[in-house]
Coordinates of C-alpha atoms and ligand atoms in Angstrom, one line a residue:
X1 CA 0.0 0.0 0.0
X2 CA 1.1 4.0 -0.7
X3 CA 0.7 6.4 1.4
X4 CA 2.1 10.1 2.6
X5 CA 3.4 10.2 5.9
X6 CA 3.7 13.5 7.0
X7 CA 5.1 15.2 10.2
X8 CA 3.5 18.8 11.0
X9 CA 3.6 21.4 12.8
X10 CA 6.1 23.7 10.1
X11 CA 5.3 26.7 8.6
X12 CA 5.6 27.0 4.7
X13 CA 8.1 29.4 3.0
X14 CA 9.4 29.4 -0.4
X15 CA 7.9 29.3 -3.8
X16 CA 5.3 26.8 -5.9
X17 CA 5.0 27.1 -9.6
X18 CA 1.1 26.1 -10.5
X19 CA 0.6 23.4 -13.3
X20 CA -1.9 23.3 -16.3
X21 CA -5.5 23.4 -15.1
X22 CA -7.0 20.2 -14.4
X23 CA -10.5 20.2 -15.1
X24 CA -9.6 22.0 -18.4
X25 CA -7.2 19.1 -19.7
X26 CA -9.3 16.7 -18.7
X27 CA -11.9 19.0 -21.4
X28 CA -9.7 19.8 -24.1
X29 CA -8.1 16.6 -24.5
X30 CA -11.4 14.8 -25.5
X31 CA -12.3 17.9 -27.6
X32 CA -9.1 17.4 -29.8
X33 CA -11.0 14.3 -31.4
X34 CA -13.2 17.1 -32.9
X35 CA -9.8 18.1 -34.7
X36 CA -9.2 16.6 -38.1
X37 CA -5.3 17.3 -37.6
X38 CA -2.8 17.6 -35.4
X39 CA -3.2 19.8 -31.9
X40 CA -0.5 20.8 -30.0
X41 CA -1.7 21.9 -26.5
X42 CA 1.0 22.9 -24.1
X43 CA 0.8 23.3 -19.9
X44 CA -0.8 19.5 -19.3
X45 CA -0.6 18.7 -16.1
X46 CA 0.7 15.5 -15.0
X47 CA -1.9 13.8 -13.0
X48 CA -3.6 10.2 -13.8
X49 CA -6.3 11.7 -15.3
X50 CA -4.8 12.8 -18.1
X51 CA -2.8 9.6 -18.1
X52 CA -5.9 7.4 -18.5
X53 CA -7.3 10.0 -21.3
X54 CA -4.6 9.7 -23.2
X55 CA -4.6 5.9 -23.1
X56 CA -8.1 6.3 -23.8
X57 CA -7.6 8.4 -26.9
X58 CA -4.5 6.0 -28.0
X59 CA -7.6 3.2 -28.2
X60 CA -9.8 5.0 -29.9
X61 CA -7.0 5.4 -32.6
X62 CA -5.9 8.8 -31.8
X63 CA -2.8 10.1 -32.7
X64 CA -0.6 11.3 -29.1
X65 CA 2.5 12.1 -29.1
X66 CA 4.6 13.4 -26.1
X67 CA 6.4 16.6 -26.9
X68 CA 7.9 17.0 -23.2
X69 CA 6.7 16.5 -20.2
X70 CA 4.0 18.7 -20.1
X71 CA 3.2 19.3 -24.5
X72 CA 1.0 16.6 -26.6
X73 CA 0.5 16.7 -29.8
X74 CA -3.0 14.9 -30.5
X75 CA -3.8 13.8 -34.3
X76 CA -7.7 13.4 -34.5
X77 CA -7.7 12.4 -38.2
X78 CA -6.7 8.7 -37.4
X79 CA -10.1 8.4 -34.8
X80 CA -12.3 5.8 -35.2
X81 CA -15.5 6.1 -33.2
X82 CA -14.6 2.9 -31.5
X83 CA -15.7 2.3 -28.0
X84 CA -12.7 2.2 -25.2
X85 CA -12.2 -0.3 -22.2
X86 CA -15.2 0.4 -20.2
X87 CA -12.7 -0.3 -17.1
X88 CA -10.6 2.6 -18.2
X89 CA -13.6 4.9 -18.6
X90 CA -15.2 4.7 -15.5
X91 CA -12.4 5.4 -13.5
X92 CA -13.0 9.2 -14.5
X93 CA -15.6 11.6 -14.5
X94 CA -14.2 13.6 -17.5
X95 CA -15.0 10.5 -19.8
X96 CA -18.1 11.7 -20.6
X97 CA -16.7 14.5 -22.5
X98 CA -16.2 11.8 -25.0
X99 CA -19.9 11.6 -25.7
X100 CA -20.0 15.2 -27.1
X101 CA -16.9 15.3 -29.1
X102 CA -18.0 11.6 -30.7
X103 CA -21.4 12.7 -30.8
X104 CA -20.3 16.2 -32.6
X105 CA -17.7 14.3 -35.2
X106 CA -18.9 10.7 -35.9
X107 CA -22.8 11.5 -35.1
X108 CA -22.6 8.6 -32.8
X109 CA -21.1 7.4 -29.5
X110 CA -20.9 4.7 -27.0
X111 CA -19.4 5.7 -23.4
X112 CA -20.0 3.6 -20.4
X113 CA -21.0 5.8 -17.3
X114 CA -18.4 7.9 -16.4
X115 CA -16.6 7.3 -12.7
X116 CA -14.9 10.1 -10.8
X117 CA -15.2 11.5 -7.2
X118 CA -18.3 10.3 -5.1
X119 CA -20.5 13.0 -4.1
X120 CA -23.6 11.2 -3.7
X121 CA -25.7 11.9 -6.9
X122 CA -24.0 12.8 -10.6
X123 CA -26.5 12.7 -12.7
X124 CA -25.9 13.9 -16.7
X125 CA -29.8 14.1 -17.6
X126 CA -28.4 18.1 -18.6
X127 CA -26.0 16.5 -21.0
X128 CA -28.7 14.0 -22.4
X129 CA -30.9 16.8 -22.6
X130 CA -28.8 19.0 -24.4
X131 CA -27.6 16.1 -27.0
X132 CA -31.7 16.1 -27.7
X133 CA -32.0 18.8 -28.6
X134 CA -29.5 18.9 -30.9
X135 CA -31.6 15.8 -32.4
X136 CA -30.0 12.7 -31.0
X137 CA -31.8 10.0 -29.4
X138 CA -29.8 8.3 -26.8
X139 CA -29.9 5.0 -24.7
X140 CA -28.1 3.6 -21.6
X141 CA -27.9 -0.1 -21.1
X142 CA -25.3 -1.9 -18.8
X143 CA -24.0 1.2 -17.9
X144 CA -22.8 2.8 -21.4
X145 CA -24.2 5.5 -22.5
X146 CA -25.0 6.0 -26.5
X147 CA -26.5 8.6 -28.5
X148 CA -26.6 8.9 -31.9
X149 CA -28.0 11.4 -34.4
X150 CA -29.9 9.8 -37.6
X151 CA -28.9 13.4 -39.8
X152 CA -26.5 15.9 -39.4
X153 CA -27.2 17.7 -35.7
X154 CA -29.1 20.9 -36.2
X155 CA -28.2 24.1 -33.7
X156 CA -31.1 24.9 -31.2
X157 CA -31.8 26.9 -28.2
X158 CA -30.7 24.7 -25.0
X159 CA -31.5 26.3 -21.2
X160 CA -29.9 24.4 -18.7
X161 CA -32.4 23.4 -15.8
X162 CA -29.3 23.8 -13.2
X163 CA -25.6 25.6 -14.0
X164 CA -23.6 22.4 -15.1
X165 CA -20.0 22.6 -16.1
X166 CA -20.0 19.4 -17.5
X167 CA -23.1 20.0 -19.8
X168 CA -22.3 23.0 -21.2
X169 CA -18.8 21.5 -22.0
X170 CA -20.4 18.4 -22.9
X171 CA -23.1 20.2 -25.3
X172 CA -20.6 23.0 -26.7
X173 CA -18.3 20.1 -27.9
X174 CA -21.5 18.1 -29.9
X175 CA -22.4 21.9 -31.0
X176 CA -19.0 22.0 -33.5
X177 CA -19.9 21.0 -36.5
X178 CA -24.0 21.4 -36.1
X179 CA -25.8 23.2 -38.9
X180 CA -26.4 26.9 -37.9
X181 CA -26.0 28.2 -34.8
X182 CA -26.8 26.8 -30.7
X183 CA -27.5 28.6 -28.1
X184 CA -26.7 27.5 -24.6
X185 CA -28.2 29.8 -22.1
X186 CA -27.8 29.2 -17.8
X187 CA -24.3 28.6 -19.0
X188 CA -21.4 27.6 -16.3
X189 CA -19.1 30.5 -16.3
X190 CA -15.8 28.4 -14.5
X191 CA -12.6 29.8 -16.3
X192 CA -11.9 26.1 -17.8
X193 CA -15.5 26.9 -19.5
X194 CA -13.6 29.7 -21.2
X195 CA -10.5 27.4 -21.9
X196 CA -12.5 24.7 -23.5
X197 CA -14.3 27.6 -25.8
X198 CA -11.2 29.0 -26.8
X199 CA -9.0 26.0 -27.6
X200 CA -12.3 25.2 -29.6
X201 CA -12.2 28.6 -31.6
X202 CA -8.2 28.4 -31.7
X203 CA -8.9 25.2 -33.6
X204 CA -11.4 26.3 -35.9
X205 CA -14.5 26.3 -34.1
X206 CA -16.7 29.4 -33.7
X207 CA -17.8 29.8 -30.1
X208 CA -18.7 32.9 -28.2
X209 CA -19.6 34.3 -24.9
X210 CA -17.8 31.5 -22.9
X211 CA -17.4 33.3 -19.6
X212 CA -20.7 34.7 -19.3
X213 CA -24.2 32.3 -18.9
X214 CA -24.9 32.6 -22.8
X215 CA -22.9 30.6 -25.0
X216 CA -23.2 30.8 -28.9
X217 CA -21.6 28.2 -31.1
X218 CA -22.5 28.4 -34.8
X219 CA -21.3 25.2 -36.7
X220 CA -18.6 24.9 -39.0
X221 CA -17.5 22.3 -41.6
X222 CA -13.8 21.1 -39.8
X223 CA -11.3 22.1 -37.4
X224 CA -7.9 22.4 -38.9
X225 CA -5.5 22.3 -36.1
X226 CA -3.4 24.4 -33.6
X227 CA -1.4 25.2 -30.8
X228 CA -2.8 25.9 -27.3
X229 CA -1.7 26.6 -24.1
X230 CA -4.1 25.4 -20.8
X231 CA -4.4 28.4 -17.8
X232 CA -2.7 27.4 -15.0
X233 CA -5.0 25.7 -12.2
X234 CA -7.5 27.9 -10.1
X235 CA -8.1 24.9 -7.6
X236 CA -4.4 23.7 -7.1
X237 CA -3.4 27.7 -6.4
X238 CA -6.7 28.2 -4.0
X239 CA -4.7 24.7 -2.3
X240 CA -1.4 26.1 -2.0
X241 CA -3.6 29.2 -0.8
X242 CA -5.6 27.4 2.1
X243 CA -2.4 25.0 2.7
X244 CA -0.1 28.4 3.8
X245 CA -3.5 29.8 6.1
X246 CA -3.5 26.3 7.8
X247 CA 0.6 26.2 8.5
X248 CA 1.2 30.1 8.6
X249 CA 4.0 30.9 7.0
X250 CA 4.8 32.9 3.4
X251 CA 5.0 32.0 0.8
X252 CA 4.9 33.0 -3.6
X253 CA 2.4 31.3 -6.2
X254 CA 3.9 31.4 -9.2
X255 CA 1.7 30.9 -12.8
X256 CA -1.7 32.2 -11.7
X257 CA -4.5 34.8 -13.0
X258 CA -5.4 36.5 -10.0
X259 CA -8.8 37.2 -11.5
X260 CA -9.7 33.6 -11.4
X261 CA -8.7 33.0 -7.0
X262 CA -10.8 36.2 -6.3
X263 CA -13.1 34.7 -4.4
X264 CA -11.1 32.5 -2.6
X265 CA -8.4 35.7 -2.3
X266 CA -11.5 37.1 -0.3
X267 CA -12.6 35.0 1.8
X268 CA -8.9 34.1 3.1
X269 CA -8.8 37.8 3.8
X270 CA -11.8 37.9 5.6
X271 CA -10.2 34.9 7.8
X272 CA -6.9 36.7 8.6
X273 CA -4.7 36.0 5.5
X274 CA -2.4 38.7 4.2
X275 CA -2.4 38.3 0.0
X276 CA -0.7 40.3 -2.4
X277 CA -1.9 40.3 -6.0
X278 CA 1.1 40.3 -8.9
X279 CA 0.4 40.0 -12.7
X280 CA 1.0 36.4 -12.5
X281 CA 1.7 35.5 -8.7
X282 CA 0.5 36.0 -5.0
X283 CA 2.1 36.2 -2.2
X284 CA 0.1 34.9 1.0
X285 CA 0.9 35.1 4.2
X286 CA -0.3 34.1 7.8
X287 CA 1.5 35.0 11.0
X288 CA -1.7 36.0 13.5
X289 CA -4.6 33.9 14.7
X290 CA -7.1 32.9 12.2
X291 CA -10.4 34.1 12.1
X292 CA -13.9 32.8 11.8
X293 CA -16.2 33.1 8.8
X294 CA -19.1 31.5 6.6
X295 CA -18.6 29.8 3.2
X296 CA -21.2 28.8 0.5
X297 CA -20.2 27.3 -2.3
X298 CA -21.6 28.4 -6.0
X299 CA -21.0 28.1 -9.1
X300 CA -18.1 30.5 -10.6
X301 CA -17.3 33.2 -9.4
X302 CA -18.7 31.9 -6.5
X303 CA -16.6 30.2 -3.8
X304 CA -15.7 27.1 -5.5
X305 CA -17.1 24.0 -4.5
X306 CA -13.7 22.4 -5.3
X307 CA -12.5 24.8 -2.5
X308 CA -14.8 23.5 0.1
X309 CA -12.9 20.8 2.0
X310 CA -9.6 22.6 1.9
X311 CA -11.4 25.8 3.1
X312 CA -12.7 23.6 5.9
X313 CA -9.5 22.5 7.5
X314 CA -8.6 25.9 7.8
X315 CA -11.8 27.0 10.0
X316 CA -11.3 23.8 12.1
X317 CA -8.4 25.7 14.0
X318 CA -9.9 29.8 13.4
X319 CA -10.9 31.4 16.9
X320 CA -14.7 31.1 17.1
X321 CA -17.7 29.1 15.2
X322 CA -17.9 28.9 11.1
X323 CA -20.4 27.7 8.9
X324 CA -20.2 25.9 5.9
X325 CA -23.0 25.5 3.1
X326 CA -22.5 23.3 0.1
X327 CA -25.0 24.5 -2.7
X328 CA -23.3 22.2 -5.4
X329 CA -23.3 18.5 -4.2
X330 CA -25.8 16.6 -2.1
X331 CA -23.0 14.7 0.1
X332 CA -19.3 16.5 0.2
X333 CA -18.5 16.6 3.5
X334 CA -17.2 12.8 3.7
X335 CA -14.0 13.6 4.5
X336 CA -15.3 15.4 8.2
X337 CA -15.5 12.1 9.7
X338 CA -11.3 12.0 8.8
X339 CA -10.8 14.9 10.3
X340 CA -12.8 14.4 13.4
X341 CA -10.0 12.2 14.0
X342 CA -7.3 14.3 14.1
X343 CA -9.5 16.7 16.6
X344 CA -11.3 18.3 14.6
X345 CA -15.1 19.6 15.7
X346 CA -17.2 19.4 13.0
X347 CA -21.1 18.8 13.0
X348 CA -22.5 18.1 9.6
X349 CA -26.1 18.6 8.7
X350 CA -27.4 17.7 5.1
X351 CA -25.3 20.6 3.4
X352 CA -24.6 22.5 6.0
X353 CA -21.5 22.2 8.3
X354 CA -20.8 24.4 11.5
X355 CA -16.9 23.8 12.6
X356 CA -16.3 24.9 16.2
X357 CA -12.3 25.8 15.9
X358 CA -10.1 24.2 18.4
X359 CA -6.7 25.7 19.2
X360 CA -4.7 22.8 17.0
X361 CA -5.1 19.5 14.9
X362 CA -3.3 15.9 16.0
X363 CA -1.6 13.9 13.9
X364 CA -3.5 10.6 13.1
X365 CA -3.7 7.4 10.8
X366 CA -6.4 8.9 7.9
X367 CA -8.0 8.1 4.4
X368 CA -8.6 10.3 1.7
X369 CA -12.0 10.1 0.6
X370 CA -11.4 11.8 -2.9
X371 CA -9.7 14.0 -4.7
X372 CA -10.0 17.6 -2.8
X373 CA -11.0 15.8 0.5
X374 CA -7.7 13.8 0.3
X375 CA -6.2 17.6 -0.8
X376 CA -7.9 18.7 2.7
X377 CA -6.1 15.5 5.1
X378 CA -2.8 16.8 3.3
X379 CA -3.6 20.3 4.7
X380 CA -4.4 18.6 8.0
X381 CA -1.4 16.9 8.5
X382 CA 1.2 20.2 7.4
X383 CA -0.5 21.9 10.5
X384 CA -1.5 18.9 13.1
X385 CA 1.0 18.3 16.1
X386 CA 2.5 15.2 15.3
X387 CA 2.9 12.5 12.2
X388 CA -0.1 11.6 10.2
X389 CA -0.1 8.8 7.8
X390 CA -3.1 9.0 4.6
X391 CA -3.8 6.2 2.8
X392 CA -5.9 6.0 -0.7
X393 CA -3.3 8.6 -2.2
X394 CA -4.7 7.9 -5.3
X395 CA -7.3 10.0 -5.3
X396 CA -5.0 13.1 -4.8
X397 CA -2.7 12.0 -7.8
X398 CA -5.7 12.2 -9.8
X399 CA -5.4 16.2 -10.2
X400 CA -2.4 17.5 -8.0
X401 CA 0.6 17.1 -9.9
X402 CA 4.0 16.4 -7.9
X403 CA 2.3 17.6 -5.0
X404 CA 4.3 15.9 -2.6
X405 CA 7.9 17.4 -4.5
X406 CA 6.0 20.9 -4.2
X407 CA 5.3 20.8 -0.8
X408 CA 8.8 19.2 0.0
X409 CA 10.5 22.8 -1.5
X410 CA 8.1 24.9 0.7
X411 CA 9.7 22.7 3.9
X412 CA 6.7 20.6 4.4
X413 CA 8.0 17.1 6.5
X414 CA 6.1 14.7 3.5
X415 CA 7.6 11.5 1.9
X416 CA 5.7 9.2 -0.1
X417 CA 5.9 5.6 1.2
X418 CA 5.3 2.0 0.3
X419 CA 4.1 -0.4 3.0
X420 CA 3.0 -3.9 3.2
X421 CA -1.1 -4.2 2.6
X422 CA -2.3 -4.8 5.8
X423 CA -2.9 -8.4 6.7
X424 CA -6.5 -9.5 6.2
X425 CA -6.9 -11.8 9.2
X426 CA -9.9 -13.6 8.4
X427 CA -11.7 -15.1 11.9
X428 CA -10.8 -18.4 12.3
X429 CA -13.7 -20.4 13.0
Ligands
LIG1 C1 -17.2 19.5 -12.7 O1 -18.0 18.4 -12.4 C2 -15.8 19.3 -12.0 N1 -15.2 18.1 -12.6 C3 -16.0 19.1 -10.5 O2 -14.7 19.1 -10.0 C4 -16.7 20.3 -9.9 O3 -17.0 20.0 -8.5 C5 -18.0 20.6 -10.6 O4 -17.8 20.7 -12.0 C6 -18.7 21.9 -10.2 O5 -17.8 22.9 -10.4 C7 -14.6 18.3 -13.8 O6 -14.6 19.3 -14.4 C8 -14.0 17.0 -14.4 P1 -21.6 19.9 -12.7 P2 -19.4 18.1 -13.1 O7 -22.2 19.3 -13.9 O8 -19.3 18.7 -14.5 C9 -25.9 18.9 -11.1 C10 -12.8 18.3 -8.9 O9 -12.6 18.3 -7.7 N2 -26.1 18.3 -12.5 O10 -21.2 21.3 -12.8 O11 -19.8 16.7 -12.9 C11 -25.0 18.1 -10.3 O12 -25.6 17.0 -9.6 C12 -14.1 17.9 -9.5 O13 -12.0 18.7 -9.7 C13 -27.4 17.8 -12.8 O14 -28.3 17.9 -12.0 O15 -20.3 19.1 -12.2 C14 -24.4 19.1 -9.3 O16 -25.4 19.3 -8.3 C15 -15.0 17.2 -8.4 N3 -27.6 17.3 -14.1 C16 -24.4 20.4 -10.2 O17 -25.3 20.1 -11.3 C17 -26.5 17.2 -15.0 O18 -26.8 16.7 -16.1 C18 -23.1 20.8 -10.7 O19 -22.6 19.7 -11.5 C19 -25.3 17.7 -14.6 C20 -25.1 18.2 -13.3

């Protein structure tokens, strides 16, 4: 078994250079099947996600080719619209991005339910909707997904019954090459919306008013090709952010848009935090007590759900009683029950959480229970008293590239380390 072992109780100090933005790779890769040539899209992150995309892509007769360590170059024109190992697509969410770019370039695909983080509920009745609309009829039967469009799909007027980044990614990407022009209203706004929107129109594609709840994409015949760059990652900065407020310390973010962390830029301020904006850094600080506030997630520029956990930790250890509300997921507060057990006071009810801060965390033997909730234990153990071991890494290696090498230069006490699986020992009757 893997695990981080971590001894806390330091302050951070010293710079972390932020990597390509998750939740747009995990977008654009899929949407360079809609590319009949070769993309080159630089700033990928390094995370299993985009590992098992690629490998995804690579079975679906993609051309991928690594560049360096963080540039692929993706050659669409050898796709087939095959179906890929249903094993490999359920592992993450992003997989169903492949529905929309099939849908939008073949007029047909097959994707088993997609996987990803466990929130309770995560339902794509949005994306379905949306694919409709368009005029595709679509079917789900041991857990794959198709949808299939008998003519060429025809632009329409879609308003999403809830603000869905996946849906208006997913719906934007089948959009492409429809004839005349789709309109998505209710729009997500996140800034890997905007990404997505532009690597599309970079490519080819004519897309408009990503960013703001209307979306307009008016079909075209073919995307050509291109170079891209990803933004660097809102969520892993607003980590680093939370991680220094949790330790105290100082410390520089390198390879961030300020305009994108606002809201978490404020609400750290509200708590105590010192930040200082640059053109393409912060600096955030935290020498004094922390102090109490409310959080409720929304949908960009909101305070980020994705932010929530993280957030948390913080307010476990401010001077006085906090309250958390999560708007965007029925059951995101699994991780409390971790962190109960490194002394934390949290009382959870449906989506609301109230966190009665206690003076410090102690280090303790804990799980991560998905990706930003495992984020949240790492957080946890930098500022507990004493060593805490978390188990069920992977989640965390799903989007945090070389976290454990980036905390390591800020003079976190983390090492990554392989032990025996526990032994099972069955009752003997
Ligand atoms: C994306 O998930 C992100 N994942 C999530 O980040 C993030 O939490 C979420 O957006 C919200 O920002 C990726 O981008 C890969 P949604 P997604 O569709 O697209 C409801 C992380 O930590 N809904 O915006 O699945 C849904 O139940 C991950 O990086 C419908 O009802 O989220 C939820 O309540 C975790 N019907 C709300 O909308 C639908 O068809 C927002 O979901 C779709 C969604």
């Amino acid at each position: 078994m893997v695990k981080y072992v971590i001894n806390g109780g330091h302050p951070l100090f010293g710079d972390v250079e932020i990597s390509g933005a998750k939740n747009a790779a995990v977008a654009i890769l899929p949407a360079a099947l809609l590319v009949d040539g070769i993309c080159r899209i630089e700033n990928i992150p390094q995370i299993s996600d985009v590992t098992y995309l690629l490998e995804i892509m690579r079975e679906m007769g993609a051309g991928v080719r690594l560049v360096n360590s963080t540039t692929i170059e993706v050659n669409g024109s050898t796709v087939r619209n095959g179906r890929a190992s249903y094993e490999l697509m359920r592992r993450i969410r992003a997989s169903y991005y492949l529905v929309g770019a099939l849908l939008g370039r073949f007029g047909r695909a097959e994707v088993p339910l997609p996987g990803g983080c466990d929130f309770g509920q995560r339902p794509i009745d949005q994306h379905l909707k949306g694919f409709r609309m368009l005029g595709a009829e679509d079917d789900l039967k041991n857990g794959v997904v198709t949808v299939c469009a008998k003519s060429k799909l025809t632009g329409a007027s879609i308003y999403l019954d809830t603000v869905s980044v996946g849906a208006t990614i997913n719906i934007m990407l089948a959009a492409v090459f429809a004839e005349g022009l789709t309109v998505i209203e209710n729009a997500a706004k996140e800034p890997h919306i905007v990404d997505v929107a532009n690597f599309l129109s970079s490519m080819g594609a004519d897309v408009r008013g990503a960013g703001t709840d209307v979306i307009k994409v008016r079909g075209v015949s073919r995307l050509s090709g291109g170079t891209y760059t990803i933004i660097p990652d809102q969520i892993e900065a607003g980590t680093y952010m939370t991680a220094v407020a949790a330790t105290g310390g100082s410390i520089r973010i390198n390879n961030v848009i300020p305009k994108h962390l606002e809201c978490i830029t404020a609400k750290l301020v509200e708590m105590g935090v010192r930040i200082d904006e640059f053109d393409d850094y912060l600096e955030v600080s935290r020498t004094g007590p922390i102090g109490r506030a409310n959080v409720k997630t929304l949908p960009y520029p909101g305070f980020p759900t994705d932010m929530q956990p993280q957030i948390a930790v913080v307010l476990t250890m401010a001077s006085g009683t906090s309250i958390i509300t999560e708007s965007v997921w029925d059951n995101r507060y699994r991780y409390v029950d971790e962190l109960s057990r490194m002394g934390a006071k949290i009382t959870v009810d449906a989506k609301t959480a109230v966190i009665e801060g206690v003076d410090t965390l102690m280090g303790a033997p804990v799980k991560a229970c998905d990706l930003r909730a495992g984020a949240a234990m790492i957080i946890a153990a930098l500022a507990a008293r004493g060593t805490s071991e978390i188990e069920d890494i992977y989640h965390v290696e799903r989007g945090y590239e070389n976290i454990v090498e980036k905390l390591t230069k800020l003079g976190a006490d983390i090492a990554k380390v392989e032990t025996p699986d526990p032994v099972d020992y069955q009752e003997v009757v």
